[in-house]
Each structure stands twice: as structure tokens, then as C-alpha cells.
């Protein structure tokens, strides 16, 4: 019987797909490759909700035919080794796009309206916090997008609808694509940073984007700048962010992702009242969780059965001798 290992239980709709596929499912409740290995040695597929898979583990899991991610982030998967071994890495593009864009939009409003500090102070009996005037309107302000993929483009539409101007930095998108949508194309990252009240990050984690926003970039921001991150935590230098927030160099930050997850809540960042945090849940709405789980499960089953599933992050894998038989 086909065996699929899952790091953590999927949404019920995804589990239902596997049940219909008549497969043996092993849930490890641990995403550490070494902890999963005993189950992986004879597994045909792996779906990683939380955790990672490395080269050493893949080389030992000789029956592995497919790796699935209920989402689009694959920075915790050794994609190079998977491709070398002829293993497609299944992703779920678009399934949680709307949810993440809405979450970024909500964080943007919460920051602009000084929601966290106002809530904390009012609960202490400080009704006078209403006159601190830290909140401001987003109408006629500029949203700077770092990354203009599916999520960034939806957030741009939402923000334009409430009267914001949109500036975009994305070296992988043609300037005319951005300009035709009615937005301003920025050739350099600094152009977005220096001319935007709100900056929202929507890029994958790569060698080039790690610590993309660090001390130098914070020095270019101003006291009313809001920074939103629903992408990957390591895109921002958290030490530099903490310092910028502590010193009032920027207005606030809304964060759904962090350099280390689960987080250490004793870290200085979590003691500040000008940062709003959520536990990497932007893509965890009912609709999104169902969608990504279903796509991941369907894709892994299809690949195991020999189908060239289109939603993989390494389509070149189908040139592997394993797929030419």
C-alpha cells in the first residue's frame, strides 16, 4: 500500500483526499527530518506542514517519490537534492493568496490606527490615550510593495480602493505590467522605502532577500513608516527592526512571520507596544487551509501515481531519467 508521511495533520478536507486515495498515512507531529526518518524510510510521499527535509534524509528515504508543501514556501526543502533525485516538490499556489493579502491589509489598518497600544492602555484605565494622535488615515498615503506576485497584486488593488497610491519594487516583473495597473514602478528598493508610508513585503526567502531590510534600510524610513511582513521572517533583520521600533525611527510594524518559529516571546521585540504580531496564520483561514491542504494532498497522490502534476516548484524535475521511463 502507498504510504504518505505528514509532519502535522492537515485540514480535514486534505485528510479526506488521502482517505479516498486509500493510502497509509503516518503523522509524525514533528517536522524535524531526523525525527521523521523512521517513518520516511519506506514512504512514497511526504507532506510538510511545519518542518523541513534535508539532503541526508532524502538520500535515506529511497522510496520517496513526492514531497508536498501546503503553501508556496519551499525554503525548508532541499529542492536541489529533490530535483537531483527526480522528486517533484508539490506546492499550492494561489490557494491562500486572498487570505494572506487580507491579513496584510488588516495589519496595515491595525498599525495605522494604533490599535495595539490603544487597546493595552485603555485596559489599564487610560482613556486619555485617545488624544495621543499616533493614529493616522491611510487615504492619500503611499503603499510600497516589495514584491508584486499574486499576494502583492491583490493587496495593491485593495489599497488603491481606499485611496492609497501604490509604488512597486520587483525586479522580476516588467515595468509596463505595473504601470498598466496604474501603479508607480520603482527600479531600486530605496525608492520604495523612502517614498512610502506603508511598506509591505511579499518576496520568498532566498540568499538575496535574507536581511533585505536591515539597519541601512531602516535609516531611510521616517517616523510615520509602517512595516508589514507576511512573507518570511528572515527577510527582515529582527535586531535592527527592534532597535528601530524602540527608538521611534518608524511608526510601527505588523508581523505574521519571524526568523525563528515558534518564537521566543521573551525577546525584546515582543515587549514593544508599537508592533502587532500574529503566529504565522495569514494563510490559515478556513478557506485557505482547506485549499492548500487539498492541493498538496491531490498533488502528492498524483505524482506518486506517475502523473506530471503541474503545480511543482521544480518543473525541470520531469527531465530526470526517473520520469523518462
Coordinates of C-alpha atoms in Angstrom, one line a residue:
X1 CA 0.0 0.0 0.0
X2 CA 1.1 3.6 -0.7
X3 CA 2.5 5.3 2.4
X4 CA 2.5 9.1 2.9
X5 CA 4.1 10.7 5.9
X6 CA 2.7 14.0 7.2
X7 CA 4.6 16.2 9.6
X8 CA 1.4 17.5 11.2
X9 CA -2.3 16.8 10.5
X10 CA -3.8 18.6 7.5
X11 CA -7.1 20.4 7.3
X12 CA -9.9 17.8 7.3
X13 CA -10.5 18.4 3.6
X14 CA -6.9 17.4 2.8
X15 CA -7.1 14.4 5.0
X16 CA -10.3 13.3 3.2
X17 CA -8.4 13.4 -0.1
X18 CA -5.8 11.0 1.3
X19 CA -8.5 8.7 2.8
X20 CA -10.2 8.5 -0.6
X21 CA -6.8 7.6 -2.1
X22 CA -6.7 4.5 0.0
X23 CA -3.2 5.2 1.4
X24 CA -1.5 4.5 4.7
X25 CA -0.9 7.8 6.5
X26 CA 1.7 8.3 9.2
X27 CA 1.5 11.6 11.2
X28 CA 4.8 12.3 13.0
X29 CA 3.7 15.5 14.8
X30 CA 7.3 16.6 14.4
X31 CA 8.8 18.3 11.4
X32 CA 12.5 17.6 12.2
X33 CA 14.0 15.4 9.4
X34 CA 15.7 13.1 11.9
X35 CA 12.5 12.6 13.8
X36 CA 10.6 11.8 10.6
X37 CA 13.2 9.5 9.2
X38 CA 12.0 6.2 10.8
X39 CA 8.6 6.7 9.0
X40 CA 10.2 8.0 5.8
X41 CA 12.5 5.1 5.1
X42 CA 9.6 3.2 3.4
X43 CA 7.4 6.1 2.5
X44 CA 6.3 7.1 -1.0
X45 CA 5.3 10.6 -0.2
X46 CA 5.9 13.4 2.4
X47 CA 3.8 16.4 3.2
X48 CA 5.4 19.0 5.4
X49 CA 3.1 21.4 7.2
X50 CA 5.7 22.6 9.7
X51 CA 9.3 21.5 9.4
X52 CA 11.9 20.7 6.8
X53 CA 13.5 18.0 4.7
X54 CA 17.3 17.9 4.0
X55 CA 19.6 16.0 1.7
X56 CA 20.7 13.5 4.2
X57 CA 17.2 12.4 5.0
X58 CA 16.2 12.2 1.3
X59 CA 19.1 10.0 0.5
X60 CA 18.0 7.6 3.1
X61 CA 14.3 7.7 2.1
X62 CA 14.9 5.7 -1.0
X63 CA 11.2 5.1 -1.8
X64 CA 10.3 8.8 -1.7
X65 CA 8.6 9.9 -4.9
X66 CA 6.9 13.2 -3.9
X67 CA 7.3 16.0 -1.4
X68 CA 4.3 18.3 -0.8
X69 CA 4.0 21.7 0.8
X70 CA 0.6 23.1 1.7
X71 CA 1.6 26.6 0.6
X72 CA 4.2 28.1 -1.7
X73 CA 7.2 28.5 0.6
X74 CA 9.9 25.9 0.0
X75 CA 12.9 27.4 1.8
X76 CA 12.8 24.5 4.3
X77 CA 13.0 21.9 1.5
X78 CA 16.3 21.0 -0.2
X79 CA 14.8 21.4 -3.7
X80 CA 18.2 20.9 -5.4
X81 CA 18.5 17.4 -3.9
X82 CA 14.9 16.6 -4.6
X83 CA 15.4 17.6 -8.3
X84 CA 18.6 15.6 -8.4
X85 CA 16.7 12.5 -7.2
X86 CA 13.8 13.1 -9.5
X87 CA 11.4 14.0 -6.7
X88 CA 8.8 16.7 -7.6
X89 CA 8.1 19.3 -4.8
X90 CA 4.4 19.9 -4.9
X91 CA 3.2 23.4 -3.9
X92 CA -0.3 25.0 -3.6
X93 CA 0.0 28.3 -5.5
X94 CA -3.0 30.7 -5.2
X95 CA -4.9 28.7 -2.6
X96 CA -4.1 31.1 0.3
X97 CA -3.4 34.2 -1.8
X98 CA -6.5 36.1 -0.8
X99 CA -6.2 35.2 2.9
X100 CA -2.6 36.4 3.1
X101 CA -3.4 39.7 1.3
X102 CA -6.3 40.3 3.6
X103 CA -4.2 39.7 6.6
X104 CA -1.5 42.1 5.4
X105 CA -4.3 44.7 4.8
X106 CA -5.7 44.1 8.3
X107 CA -2.2 44.6 9.9
X108 CA -1.8 47.8 7.9
X109 CA -5.0 49.2 9.3
X110 CA -4.3 48.0 12.9
X111 CA -0.9 49.7 12.8
X112 CA -2.2 52.9 11.2
X113 CA -5.0 53.2 13.8
X114 CA -2.6 52.5 16.7
X115 CA -4.8 49.6 17.8
X116 CA -2.5 47.6 19.9
X117 CA -1.3 50.5 22.1
X118 CA -4.8 51.9 22.4
X119 CA -6.2 48.6 23.5
X120 CA -3.4 48.0 26.1
X121 CA -3.7 51.5 27.5
X122 CA -7.5 51.5 27.7
X123 CA -7.5 48.2 29.6
X124 CA -5.3 49.9 32.1
X125 CA -7.9 52.7 32.5
X126 CA -6.0 55.2 30.4
X127 CA -8.9 56.6 28.4
X128 CA -6.8 59.7 27.6
X129 CA -4.8 57.6 25.1
X130 CA -7.3 58.7 22.6
X131 CA -5.6 62.1 22.4
X132 CA -2.1 60.8 21.7
X133 CA -2.7 61.3 18.0
X134 CA -0.5 58.4 16.9
X135 CA -3.2 57.1 14.6
X136 CA -3.4 58.4 11.0
X137 CA -5.5 58.0 7.9
X138 CA -4.4 55.8 5.0
X139 CA -6.3 57.8 2.4
X140 CA -3.8 59.6 0.1
X141 CA -0.9 57.7 1.7
X142 CA 1.6 55.6 -0.3
X143 CA 1.8 51.8 0.0
X144 CA 5.2 50.5 -1.1
X145 CA 5.2 46.9 -2.2
X146 CA 8.4 44.8 -2.1
X147 CA 7.3 42.0 -4.4
X148 CA 4.4 42.1 -6.9
X149 CA 3.3 38.5 -7.1
X150 CA -0.2 37.1 -6.5
X151 CA -0.4 38.4 -3.0
X152 CA 1.2 41.8 -3.6
X153 CA -1.0 42.5 -6.6
X154 CA -4.2 41.7 -4.6
X155 CA -3.1 43.9 -1.8
X156 CA -2.4 46.7 -4.3
X157 CA -6.0 46.5 -5.5
X158 CA -7.4 46.7 -2.0
X159 CA -5.2 49.6 -1.1
X160 CA -5.9 51.5 -4.2
X161 CA -9.6 51.1 -3.5
X162 CA -9.3 53.1 -0.2
X163 CA -7.4 55.9 -1.9
X164 CA -3.8 54.9 -1.5
X165 CA -1.0 55.5 -4.0
X166 CA 1.0 52.3 -4.9
X167 CA 4.7 52.0 -5.5
X168 CA 6.2 48.7 -6.5
X169 CA 9.7 47.2 -6.4
X170 CA 10.0 43.8 -8.1
X171 CA 13.0 43.2 -10.5
X172 CA 11.2 40.1 -11.9
X173 CA 8.1 42.0 -13.1
X174 CA 8.2 44.1 -16.3
X175 CA 7.7 47.9 -15.6
X176 CA 4.8 48.1 -18.1
X177 CA 2.9 45.4 -16.1
X178 CA 3.0 47.6 -13.0
X179 CA 2.4 50.9 -14.9
X180 CA -0.6 49.5 -16.8
X181 CA -2.2 48.7 -13.4
X182 CA -1.9 52.3 -12.5
X183 CA 1.0 52.0 -10.1
X184 CA 4.5 53.5 -10.0
X185 CA 7.3 51.2 -10.9
X186 CA 10.5 51.6 -8.8
X187 CA 13.8 50.4 -10.3
X188 CA 15.5 50.4 -6.9
X189 CA 14.4 49.2 -3.5
X190 CA 15.4 52.6 -1.9
X191 CA 12.8 54.4 -4.0
X192 CA 10.0 52.4 -2.3
X193 CA 11.5 52.7 1.2
X194 CA 12.0 56.5 1.1
X195 CA 8.7 57.4 -0.6
X196 CA 6.1 55.1 1.2
X197 CA 4.3 55.5 4.5
X198 CA 3.4 51.8 4.5
X199 CA 5.9 49.1 3.3
X200 CA 4.6 45.5 2.8
X201 CA 6.9 42.6 2.0
X202 CA 5.9 39.9 -0.4
X203 CA 9.0 38.0 -1.5
X204 CA 10.3 34.5 -1.0
X205 CA 13.3 33.8 1.3
X206 CA 16.5 33.5 -0.8
X207 CA 20.1 34.3 -0.4
X208 CA 19.4 37.7 -2.0
X209 CA 16.4 38.5 0.2
X210 CA 17.7 37.4 3.6
X211 CA 18.0 40.5 5.7
X212 CA 16.8 42.6 2.8
X213 CA 15.5 45.1 5.3
X214 CA 18.3 45.9 7.8
X215 CA 19.9 48.8 9.6
X216 CA 20.6 50.8 6.4
X217 CA 17.1 50.4 5.1
X218 CA 15.6 51.5 8.5
X219 CA 17.7 54.6 8.3
X220 CA 15.9 55.6 5.1
X221 CA 12.5 55.3 6.7
X222 CA 10.7 58.0 8.7
X223 CA 8.8 58.3 11.9
X224 CA 5.4 57.6 10.2
X225 CA 6.6 54.4 8.3
X226 CA 4.6 51.2 8.9
X227 CA 6.4 47.9 8.0
X228 CA 4.3 44.8 7.3
X229 CA 5.7 41.3 6.8
X230 CA 3.5 38.3 5.9
X231 CA 6.3 36.7 3.8
X232 CA 9.2 35.2 5.6
X233 CA 10.7 36.4 8.9
X234 CA 14.3 36.3 7.8
X235 CA 13.7 38.9 5.1
X236 CA 13.9 41.4 8.0
X237 CA 16.9 41.8 10.3
X238 CA 14.9 41.5 13.6
X239 CA 17.6 43.1 15.7
X240 CA 17.6 46.1 13.5
X241 CA 13.8 46.2 13.5
X242 CA 13.6 46.0 17.3
X243 CA 16.0 48.9 17.5
X244 CA 14.1 51.0 15.0
X245 CA 10.9 50.4 16.9
X246 CA 12.5 51.1 20.3
X247 CA 14.0 54.4 19.1
X248 CA 10.9 55.6 17.3
X249 CA 12.6 55.6 13.9
X250 CA 9.4 54.1 12.4
X251 CA 5.8 54.3 13.5
X252 CA 5.0 50.6 13.9
X253 CA 5.2 47.1 12.5
X254 CA 2.7 44.3 11.7
X255 CA 4.4 40.9 11.7
X256 CA 3.0 37.4 10.9
X257 CA 6.4 35.7 10.3
X258 CA 9.6 35.6 12.3
X259 CA 13.2 34.5 11.9
X260 CA 12.7 31.6 14.4
X261 CA 9.4 29.9 14.8
X262 CA 7.9 29.1 17.2
X263 CA 9.0 32.4 18.7
X264 CA 10.8 33.3 22.0
X265 CA 8.2 35.6 23.5
X266 CA 10.7 36.9 26.0
X267 CA 12.6 38.6 23.1
X268 CA 12.7 42.4 23.2
X269 CA 10.6 42.7 20.1
X270 CA 7.6 41.2 21.8
X271 CA 7.8 43.7 24.7
X272 CA 7.0 46.7 22.5
X273 CA 3.6 48.3 22.1
X274 CA 4.2 49.5 18.6
X275 CA 4.4 46.1 17.0
X276 CA 1.4 43.8 16.3
X277 CA 2.1 40.1 15.9
X278 CA 0.3 37.0 14.8
X279 CA 1.6 33.4 14.8
X280 CA 2.2 32.8 11.0
X281 CA -1.5 32.5 10.5
X282 CA -2.1 34.8 7.5
X283 CA -2.8 31.7 5.3
X284 CA -4.6 29.8 8.0
X285 CA -8.2 30.9 7.3
X286 CA -10.8 28.1 6.9
X287 CA -10.9 28.7 3.2
X288 CA -7.1 28.8 2.7
X289 CA -6.3 25.9 5.0
X290 CA -8.8 23.7 3.1
X291 CA -7.4 24.9 -0.3
X292 CA -3.7 24.3 0.4
X293 CA -4.2 21.0 2.1
X294 CA -6.4 19.7 -0.7
X295 CA -4.0 20.8 -3.4
X296 CA -1.0 19.4 -1.6
X297 CA -2.7 16.0 -1.0
X298 CA -4.0 15.8 -4.6
X299 CA -0.7 16.7 -6.0
X300 CA 1.4 14.2 -3.9
X301 CA -1.0 11.4 -4.8
X302 CA -0.9 12.3 -8.5
X303 CA 2.9 12.4 -8.6
X304 CA 3.1 9.0 -6.7
X305 CA 0.8 7.6 -9.4
X306 CA 3.1 8.8 -12.1
X307 CA 1.2 11.9 -13.2
X308 CA 3.2 15.0 -14.2
X309 CA 1.4 17.3 -11.7
X310 CA 1.7 21.0 -12.9
X311 CA 1.9 22.7 -9.5
X312 CA 5.5 21.9 -8.6
X313 CA 8.3 24.4 -7.7
X314 CA 10.9 22.3 -9.7
X315 CA 9.2 21.5 -13.1
X316 CA 12.7 20.7 -14.5
X317 CA 12.4 17.5 -12.4
X318 CA 10.4 15.9 -15.2
X319 CA 13.5 15.8 -17.3
X320 CA 15.0 13.4 -14.8
X321 CA 15.6 9.8 -16.1
X322 CA 13.1 8.7 -13.4
X323 CA 10.4 10.4 -15.4
X324 CA 11.5 9.4 -18.9
X325 CA 10.8 5.7 -18.3

